[in-house]
Amino acid sequence: MTTMLDATHDPSLRSWVPGADGHPDFPIQNLPFGIFSPPGGTPRGGVAIGDHILDLPAALEAELFSGAAREAAIAAGANTLNGFMAMGAAPRQALRQRLSAMLAAGSPDRDAAGPCLHRAADCSMHLPARIGDYTDFYVGIHHATNVGRVFRPDDPLLPNYKHVPIGYHGRASSVRVSGTDVRRPSGQLKPRGADAPHFAPCRSLDYELELGVWIGPGNALGDPVPVAEAPSHVAGFCLLNDWSARDIQAWEAQPLGPFLAKNFGTTVSPWVVTPEALAPFRIPQPARPAGDPAPLPHLLDEADQQSGALDLLLEVLIHTPAMRERNMAPHRLALSNARHMYWTVAQILAHHSSNGCNLGPGDLLGTGTLSAPDPAGFGSLLETTRGGREPVELPSGETRRFLEDGDEVILRARAARDGAASIGFGECRARILPAR
Amino acid sequence: MTTMLDATHDPSLRSWVPGADGHPDFPIQNLPFGIFSPPGGTPRGGVAIGDHILDLPAALEAELFSGAAREAAIAAGANTLNGFMAMGAAPRQALRQRLSAMLAAGSPDRDAAGPCLHRAADCSMHLPARIGDYTDFYVGIHHATNVGRVFRPDDPLLPNYKHVPIGYHGRASSVRVSGTDVRRPSGQLKPRGADAPHFAPCRSLDYELELGVWIGPGNALGDPVPVAEAPSHVAGFCLLNDWSARDIQAWEAQPLGPFLAKNFGTTVSPWVVTPEALAPFRIPQPARPAGDPAPLPHLLDEADQQSGALDLLLEVLIHTPAMRERNMAPHRLALSNARHMYWTVAQILAHHSSNGCNLGPGDLLGTGTLSAPDPAGFGSLLETTRGGREPVELPSGETRRFLEDGDEVILRARAARDGAASIGFGECRARILPAR
């Protein structure tokens, strides 16, 4: 299922909403969905357009929708997007078409739709869906190589890496929307050379730069999703920060994987950027280096190989208390790209269900850290500071081995390409609170 | 929080419900909660008593409850027990007191309550709760030792095992109630000596004998549950079969732990056996062998050490198609005991939340496989057949290295002790369907 480009993608399309044209994240070509509360109001579905949010229940009240678009708007206007995600691609596409026409410059709906807009700055954002299960993958091959090199300098990737899209189950209950503070966890730490562990606040708190994938219709238990059908089960994308306590992780993770090192918090950006909005930024899956095994047949689809990867810039920034005090802008720690996924989203999804495991609307997948090959694009401090040994210098004159209390980490994404309007994801941002 | 014994535990207590007295699982001293549908009816909460189920909405309709017990019965009568689990211990105990009086021989409520009973055999059972997150632990030390010995014959337990209650996140979406068939998964297999993996049906399908723990009120994100308070967050217990595809597991599990080897299905028994019902079977946590480290202070509570363990017999049986055809009874594969947990349930729960991870009503914990030290009590075929090398012989003349299609696996639990009425959990049973 490749989404065709249509009038909604036209880079010359303009909107009557002030500030939407040329907006770095939400021009009229994006139209992502999210759950927000207007001032004094309850949570409901909305659409980001420039610095505003279109209130879907209000637009329904104003009778701005009909047919399939209306059915989709009713689902997307609820207090979670689960029902909308369950509907799949066709209603979502109908709604996109209608929203694009409604918000386009010259639209006859301007007078009716205008009162349905809220200034985004006045609203609060919520998680877009009740998350059933959250799974985190490990498909950023440069990250896996960097981490593996610590243990196996000459052979950093384990033998299964190029055959299996490696993943593990994360904690759904502690996923929070951008803007929610993250409490530094305590845990069992066993510093090198210590005889026994002790319980103390984490000393090597880290971020991980990831793409998040929201699941749409999903599959029944026992019925795998073929890789060719996998794209129809993707409801959209977000940014995801998989906060990681490296010292807790080092002590606990054998033999069953990360647990308390990760499940104290995961932050996602609030807007669900649709597969339709990202259609202009599809690229072929980068060729595997010579000598790499071909994917097994159940993970291989020609269309997916041709257009299953995403050309999407990913950025991590830090804003320390000292930087805020001095009114300095956040400092970029890394610039990477979603093209560094060794497996496509369709391959991840097909693999996840290949044993019959059931995925459902509102489930969340993380890609794993998407580091670029060069150090300027490493997606975690573990990599950037080489395990804390080489502190990074900040323009404030400070250094960081790992995150300190009060630090704010900001993830951003931006899709840009000749002949397409550039779009972004909005921010995935959170600040570290001291340990309790 | 140690539950005191009271009149509801009196072994001489009798019930007017036919067949309840001396029932192996559900005499009047047990009174577990579950979600069932009567013939032609919708899912609702009920209480198992002998071979019958008390219909809580019907009993509410008959005005059989008042005060705190009524509030609890309203919550427990809903179509999931999440709301009831959220209420905590005091309302649950009030409801238990009332149910015990109502169902006791000589109760004046017999005429009103009698019509609220359904024959259990006519009803269908459902999952007792919407499961938010499911976490599986690894605290059966004999199992961990047996599995570790395969890789490290002289030093089977990893250095963290006696410090950290090892656990990992499982898949909530594929947990099913007893009686639901389990489809044999396919996955990537890489037999010893093969150059590359292939995708095929699992050839070493296994069960794992576990105790399940249903979480009650739980904690807010960032607020750990102290070990001394942990028991008040336990809503009850069940049996749990953590189906495991050993060949998929062997190839996928490094470095992030089991994933597709486990998430195709987990089976739980339908009845939530309360901490109150199990109060007579509390025992001191068995002393750690000399030389083992003491638990860190945040995992150590004197009351928990005195009465935090459970004396609960656990049994696995197999019923093959050939055995069913010849009307043979299921064959016992193992008899073990919940006392083989190296960490108590309170320690597991305190550890899980020690980094601030939030647990909530309806979350499910598995203990990990609870093997006894002797081979007659090994809780998985991986252990019993030593990785498939020593097939187990069945009374039907068949042998098994791992499970075959059509095999049914049955878990049972039984608490028995001098001076207490013995109770059971009912069955956790499922049959293997061939791979698709």
PDB file of C-alpha atoms in Angstrom, chain B residues 68-227:
ATOM      1  CA  ALA B  68     -19.212  -1.245  52.105  1.00  0.00           C
ATOM      2  CA  ALA B  69     -19.970  -4.780  50.908  1.00  0.00           C
ATOM      3  CA  ARG B  70     -22.580  -3.383  48.538  1.00  0.00           C
ATOM      4  CA  GLU B  71     -20.154  -0.826  47.114  1.00  0.00           C
ATOM      5  CA  ALA B  72     -17.615  -3.600  46.577  1.00  0.00           C
ATOM      6  CA  ALA B  73     -20.233  -5.919  45.037  1.00  0.00           C
ATOM      7  CA  ILE B  74     -21.234  -3.212  42.561  1.00  0.00           C
ATOM      8  CA  ALA B  75     -17.599  -2.884  41.456  1.00  0.00           C
ATOM      9  CA  ALA B  76     -17.042  -6.655  41.405  1.00  0.00           C
ATOM     10  CA  GLY B  77     -20.273  -7.170  39.461  1.00  0.00           C
ATOM     11  CA  ALA B  78     -19.105  -5.092  36.465  1.00  0.00           C
ATOM     12  CA  ASN B  79     -17.892  -6.664  33.236  1.00  0.00           C
ATOM     13  CA  THR B  80     -14.259  -6.472  34.367  1.00  0.00           C
ATOM     14  CA  LEU B  81     -12.786  -6.516  37.861  1.00  0.00           C
ATOM     15  CA  ASN B  82     -10.559  -3.470  37.264  1.00  0.00           C
ATOM     16  CA  GLY B  83     -12.744  -1.179  39.365  1.00  0.00           C
ATOM     17  CA  PHE B  84     -12.959  -3.746  42.148  1.00  0.00           C
ATOM     18  CA  MET B  85      -9.206  -4.277  42.087  1.00  0.00           C
ATOM     19  CA  ALA B  86      -8.702  -0.498  42.345  1.00  0.00           C
ATOM     20  CA  MET B  87     -10.694  -0.356  45.610  1.00  0.00           C
ATOM     21  CA  GLY B  88      -8.076  -2.205  47.632  1.00  0.00           C
ATOM     22  CA  ALA B  89      -8.306  -4.516  50.588  1.00  0.00           C
ATOM     23  CA  ALA B  90     -10.934  -3.065  52.946  1.00  0.00           C
ATOM     24  CA  PRO B  91     -13.966  -3.180  50.592  1.00  0.00           C
ATOM     25  CA  ARG B  92     -12.846  -6.591  49.340  1.00  0.00           C
ATOM     26  CA  GLN B  93     -12.695  -7.885  52.896  1.00  0.00           C
ATOM     27  CA  ALA B  94     -16.131  -6.450  53.693  1.00  0.00           C
ATOM     28  CA  LEU B  95     -17.531  -8.221  50.652  1.00  0.00           C
ATOM     29  CA  ARG B  96     -15.861 -11.484  51.655  1.00  0.00           C
ATOM     30  CA  GLN B  97     -17.416 -11.278  55.126  1.00  0.00           C
ATOM     31  CA  ARG B  98     -20.839 -10.722  53.650  1.00  0.00           C
ATOM     32  CA  LEU B  99     -20.505 -13.479  51.037  1.00  0.00           C
ATOM     33  CA  SER B 100     -19.347 -15.920  53.682  1.00  0.00           C
ATOM     34  CA  ALA B 101     -22.351 -15.164  55.873  1.00  0.00           C
ATOM     35  CA  MET B 102     -24.739 -15.294  52.909  1.00  0.00           C
ATOM     36  CA  LEU B 103     -23.518 -18.648  51.634  1.00  0.00           C
ATOM     37  CA  ALA B 104     -22.998 -20.334  55.021  1.00  0.00           C
ATOM     38  CA  ALA B 105     -25.192 -23.207  56.103  1.00  0.00           C
ATOM     39  CA  GLY B 106     -28.114 -21.840  58.060  1.00  0.00           C
ATOM     40  CA  SER B 107     -27.980 -18.411  56.445  1.00  0.00           C
ATOM     41  CA  PRO B 108     -31.327 -16.602  56.348  1.00  0.00           C
ATOM     42  CA  ASP B 109     -30.345 -15.413  52.853  1.00  0.00           C
ATOM     43  CA  ARG B 110     -30.569 -18.851  51.300  1.00  0.00           C
ATOM     44  CA  ASP B 111     -33.943 -18.300  49.668  1.00  0.00           C
ATOM     45  CA  ALA B 112     -32.955 -14.969  48.173  1.00  0.00           C
ATOM     46  CA  ALA B 113     -29.448 -16.050  47.092  1.00  0.00           C
ATOM     47  CA  GLY B 114     -30.377 -19.458  45.694  1.00  0.00           C
ATOM     48  CA  PRO B 115     -31.838 -18.052  42.460  1.00  0.00           C
ATOM     49  CA  CYS B 116     -28.628 -16.042  41.946  1.00  0.00           C
ATOM     50  CA  LEU B 117     -26.569 -19.196  41.424  1.00  0.00           C
ATOM     51  CA  HIS B 118     -25.619 -20.585  38.028  1.00  0.00           C
ATOM     52  CA  ARG B 119     -24.111 -23.991  37.379  1.00  0.00           C
ATOM     53  CA  ALA B 120     -20.491 -23.196  36.517  1.00  0.00           C
ATOM     54  CA  ALA B 121     -20.524 -25.847  33.785  1.00  0.00           C
ATOM     55  CA  ASP B 122     -23.198 -23.851  31.940  1.00  0.00           C
ATOM     56  CA  CYS B 123     -21.247 -20.580  32.060  1.00  0.00           C
ATOM     57  CA  SER B 124     -18.316 -19.270  30.074  1.00  0.00           C
ATOM     58  CA  MET B 125     -15.414 -17.562  31.785  1.00  0.00           C
ATOM     59  CA  HIS B 126     -13.570 -14.440  30.648  1.00  0.00           C
ATOM     60  CA  LEU B 127     -10.354 -12.673  31.562  1.00  0.00           C
ATOM     61  CA  PRO B 128     -10.999 -11.165  34.987  1.00  0.00           C
ATOM     62  CA  ALA B 129      -9.596  -7.758  34.058  1.00  0.00           C
ATOM     63  CA  ARG B 130      -8.505  -5.542  31.207  1.00  0.00           C
ATOM     64  CA  ILE B 131      -4.771  -6.060  31.550  1.00  0.00           C
ATOM     65  CA  GLY B 132      -2.861  -2.786  31.412  1.00  0.00           C
ATOM     66  CA  ASP B 133       0.667  -4.150  31.504  1.00  0.00           C
ATOM     67  CA  TYR B 134       1.910  -7.686  32.003  1.00  0.00           C
ATOM     68  CA  THR B 135       5.319  -8.303  33.555  1.00  0.00           C
ATOM     69  CA  ASP B 136       6.948 -11.680  33.901  1.00  0.00           C
ATOM     70  CA  PHE B 137       9.551 -12.352  36.578  1.00  0.00           C
ATOM     71  CA  TYR B 138      12.167 -15.072  36.943  1.00  0.00           C
ATOM     72  CA  VAL B 139      12.148 -15.679  40.668  1.00  0.00           C
ATOM     73  CA  GLY B 140      11.907 -19.469  40.623  1.00  0.00           C
ATOM     74  CA  ILE B 141      15.487 -20.096  41.629  1.00  0.00           C
ATOM     75  CA  HIS B 142      15.550 -23.784  40.713  1.00  0.00           C
ATOM     76  CA  HIS B 143      14.262 -22.952  37.230  1.00  0.00           C
ATOM     77  CA  ALA B 144      16.827 -20.181  36.816  1.00  0.00           C
ATOM     78  CA  THR B 145      19.527 -22.567  37.998  1.00  0.00           C
ATOM     79  CA  ASN B 146      18.419 -25.327  35.627  1.00  0.00           C
ATOM     80  CA  VAL B 147      18.275 -22.968  32.656  1.00  0.00           C
ATOM     81  CA  GLY B 148      21.542 -21.251  33.579  1.00  0.00           C
ATOM     82  CA  ARG B 149      23.310 -24.600  33.855  1.00  0.00           C
ATOM     83  CA  VAL B 150      22.878 -25.123  30.114  1.00  0.00           C
ATOM     84  CA  PHE B 151      25.135 -22.136  29.459  1.00  0.00           C
ATOM     85  CA  ARG B 152      27.283 -22.028  32.614  1.00  0.00           C
ATOM     86  CA  PRO B 153      27.499 -25.534  34.142  1.00  0.00           C
ATOM     87  CA  ASP B 154      29.696 -24.474  37.060  1.00  0.00           C
ATOM     88  CA  ASP B 155      28.098 -21.129  37.822  1.00  0.00           C
ATOM     89  CA  PRO B 156      24.530 -21.264  36.576  1.00  0.00           C
ATOM     90  CA  LEU B 157      23.147 -18.111  38.210  1.00  0.00           C
ATOM     91  CA  LEU B 158      24.289 -14.746  36.908  1.00  0.00           C
ATOM     92  CA  PRO B 159      25.893 -12.385  39.455  1.00  0.00           C
ATOM     93  CA  ASN B 160      22.769 -10.204  39.736  1.00  0.00           C
ATOM     94  CA  TYR B 161      20.291 -13.030  40.436  1.00  0.00           C
ATOM     95  CA  LYS B 162      20.433 -12.935  44.233  1.00  0.00           C
ATOM     96  CA  HIS B 163      20.333  -9.129  44.332  1.00  0.00           C
ATOM     97  CA  VAL B 164      17.678  -8.255  41.733  1.00  0.00           C
ATOM     98  CA  PRO B 165      14.248  -9.856  41.266  1.00  0.00           C
ATOM     99  CA  ILE B 166      14.853 -10.346  37.536  1.00  0.00           C
ATOM    100  CA  GLY B 167      11.879  -9.573  35.316  1.00  0.00           C
ATOM    101  CA  TYR B 168      10.913  -8.349  31.864  1.00  0.00           C
ATOM    102  CA  HIS B 169       7.857  -6.954  30.173  1.00  0.00           C
ATOM    103  CA  GLY B 170       5.504  -9.391  28.480  1.00  0.00           C
ATOM    104  CA  ARG B 171       2.660  -8.899  26.038  1.00  0.00           C
ATOM    105  CA  ALA B 172      -0.698  -7.978  27.565  1.00  0.00           C
ATOM    106  CA  SER B 173      -2.717  -8.305  24.345  1.00  0.00           C
ATOM    107  CA  SER B 174      -2.196 -12.048  23.985  1.00  0.00           C
ATOM    108  CA  VAL B 175      -3.115 -13.112  27.530  1.00  0.00           C
ATOM    109  CA  ARG B 176      -6.132 -15.414  27.294  1.00  0.00           C
ATOM    110  CA  VAL B 177      -8.352 -17.133  29.801  1.00  0.00           C
ATOM    111  CA  SER B 178      -8.136 -20.873  30.470  1.00  0.00           C
ATOM    112  CA  GLY B 179      -9.871 -22.912  27.784  1.00  0.00           C
ATOM    113  CA  THR B 180      -8.745 -20.760  24.870  1.00  0.00           C
ATOM    114  CA  ASP B 181      -6.741 -22.762  22.326  1.00  0.00           C
ATOM    115  CA  VAL B 182      -3.171 -21.693  21.628  1.00  0.00           C
ATOM    116  CA  ARG B 183      -1.924 -21.625  18.050  1.00  0.00           C
ATOM    117  CA  ARG B 184       1.585 -23.030  17.562  1.00  0.00           C
ATOM    118  CA  PRO B 185       3.709 -20.063  16.482  1.00  0.00           C
ATOM    119  CA  SER B 186       6.031 -19.897  13.523  1.00  0.00           C
ATOM    120  CA  GLY B 187       9.247 -17.985  13.729  1.00  0.00           C
ATOM    121  CA  GLN B 188      12.880 -17.733  12.786  1.00  0.00           C
ATOM    122  CA  LEU B 189      14.682 -20.915  13.733  1.00  0.00           C
ATOM    123  CA  LYS B 190      18.382 -21.537  13.424  1.00  0.00           C
ATOM    124  CA  PRO B 191      19.135 -25.130  14.316  1.00  0.00           C
ATOM    125  CA  ARG B 192      22.589 -25.860  15.646  1.00  0.00           C
ATOM    126  CA  GLY B 193      24.963 -26.149  12.701  1.00  0.00           C
ATOM    127  CA  ALA B 194      22.699 -24.357  10.200  1.00  0.00           C
ATOM    128  CA  ASP B 195      24.311 -21.519   8.263  1.00  0.00           C
ATOM    129  CA  ALA B 196      21.273 -19.287   8.351  1.00  0.00           C
ATOM    130  CA  PRO B 197      17.850 -19.168   9.970  1.00  0.00           C
ATOM    131  CA  HIS B 198      14.630 -20.172   8.247  1.00  0.00           C
ATOM    132  CA  PHE B 199      10.999 -19.356   9.012  1.00  0.00           C
ATOM    133  CA  ALA B 200       8.982 -22.365  10.127  1.00  0.00           C
ATOM    134  CA  PRO B 201       6.606 -23.632  12.817  1.00  0.00           C
ATOM    135  CA  CYS B 202       8.156 -23.859  16.272  1.00  0.00           C
ATOM    136  CA  ARG B 203       9.480 -27.345  16.994  1.00  0.00           C
ATOM    137  CA  SER B 204      10.121 -26.989  20.711  1.00  0.00           C
ATOM    138  CA  LEU B 205       6.930 -25.595  22.166  1.00  0.00           C
ATOM    139  CA  ASP B 206       6.896 -25.591  25.953  1.00  0.00           C
ATOM    140  CA  TYR B 207       4.795 -24.555  28.938  1.00  0.00           C
ATOM    141  CA  GLU B 208       5.957 -22.719  32.054  1.00  0.00           C
ATOM    142  CA  LEU B 209       4.268 -23.297  35.410  1.00  0.00           C
ATOM    143  CA  GLU B 210       3.816 -19.907  37.057  1.00  0.00           C
ATOM    144  CA  LEU B 211       1.784 -18.118  39.640  1.00  0.00           C
ATOM    145  CA  GLY B 212       0.078 -14.927  38.423  1.00  0.00           C
ATOM    146  CA  VAL B 213      -0.478 -11.856  40.593  1.00  0.00           C
ATOM    147  CA  TRP B 214      -3.249  -9.342  39.893  1.00  0.00           C
ATOM    148  CA  ILE B 215      -2.407  -5.793  40.932  1.00  0.00           C
ATOM    149  CA  GLY B 216      -4.825  -3.725  43.003  1.00  0.00           C
ATOM    150  CA  PRO B 217      -4.683   0.034  43.650  1.00  0.00           C
ATOM    151  CA  GLY B 218      -1.119   0.598  42.464  1.00  0.00           C
ATOM    152  CA  ASN B 219       1.016   3.740  42.482  1.00  0.00           C
ATOM    153  CA  ALA B 220       1.421   7.013  40.641  1.00  0.00           C
ATOM    154  CA  LEU B 221       4.332   7.363  38.221  1.00  0.00           C
ATOM    155  CA  GLY B 222       7.384   8.420  40.212  1.00  0.00           C
ATOM    156  CA  ASP B 223       6.136   7.138  43.598  1.00  0.00           C
ATOM    157  CA  PRO B 224       7.656   3.781  44.541  1.00  0.00           C
ATOM    158  CA  VAL B 225       5.635   1.348  46.665  1.00  0.00           C
ATOM    159  CA  PRO B 226       7.591   0.532  49.851  1.00  0.00           C
ATOM    160  CA  VAL B 227       7.963  -3.206  50.383  1.00  0.00           C
TER     161      VAL B 227
END
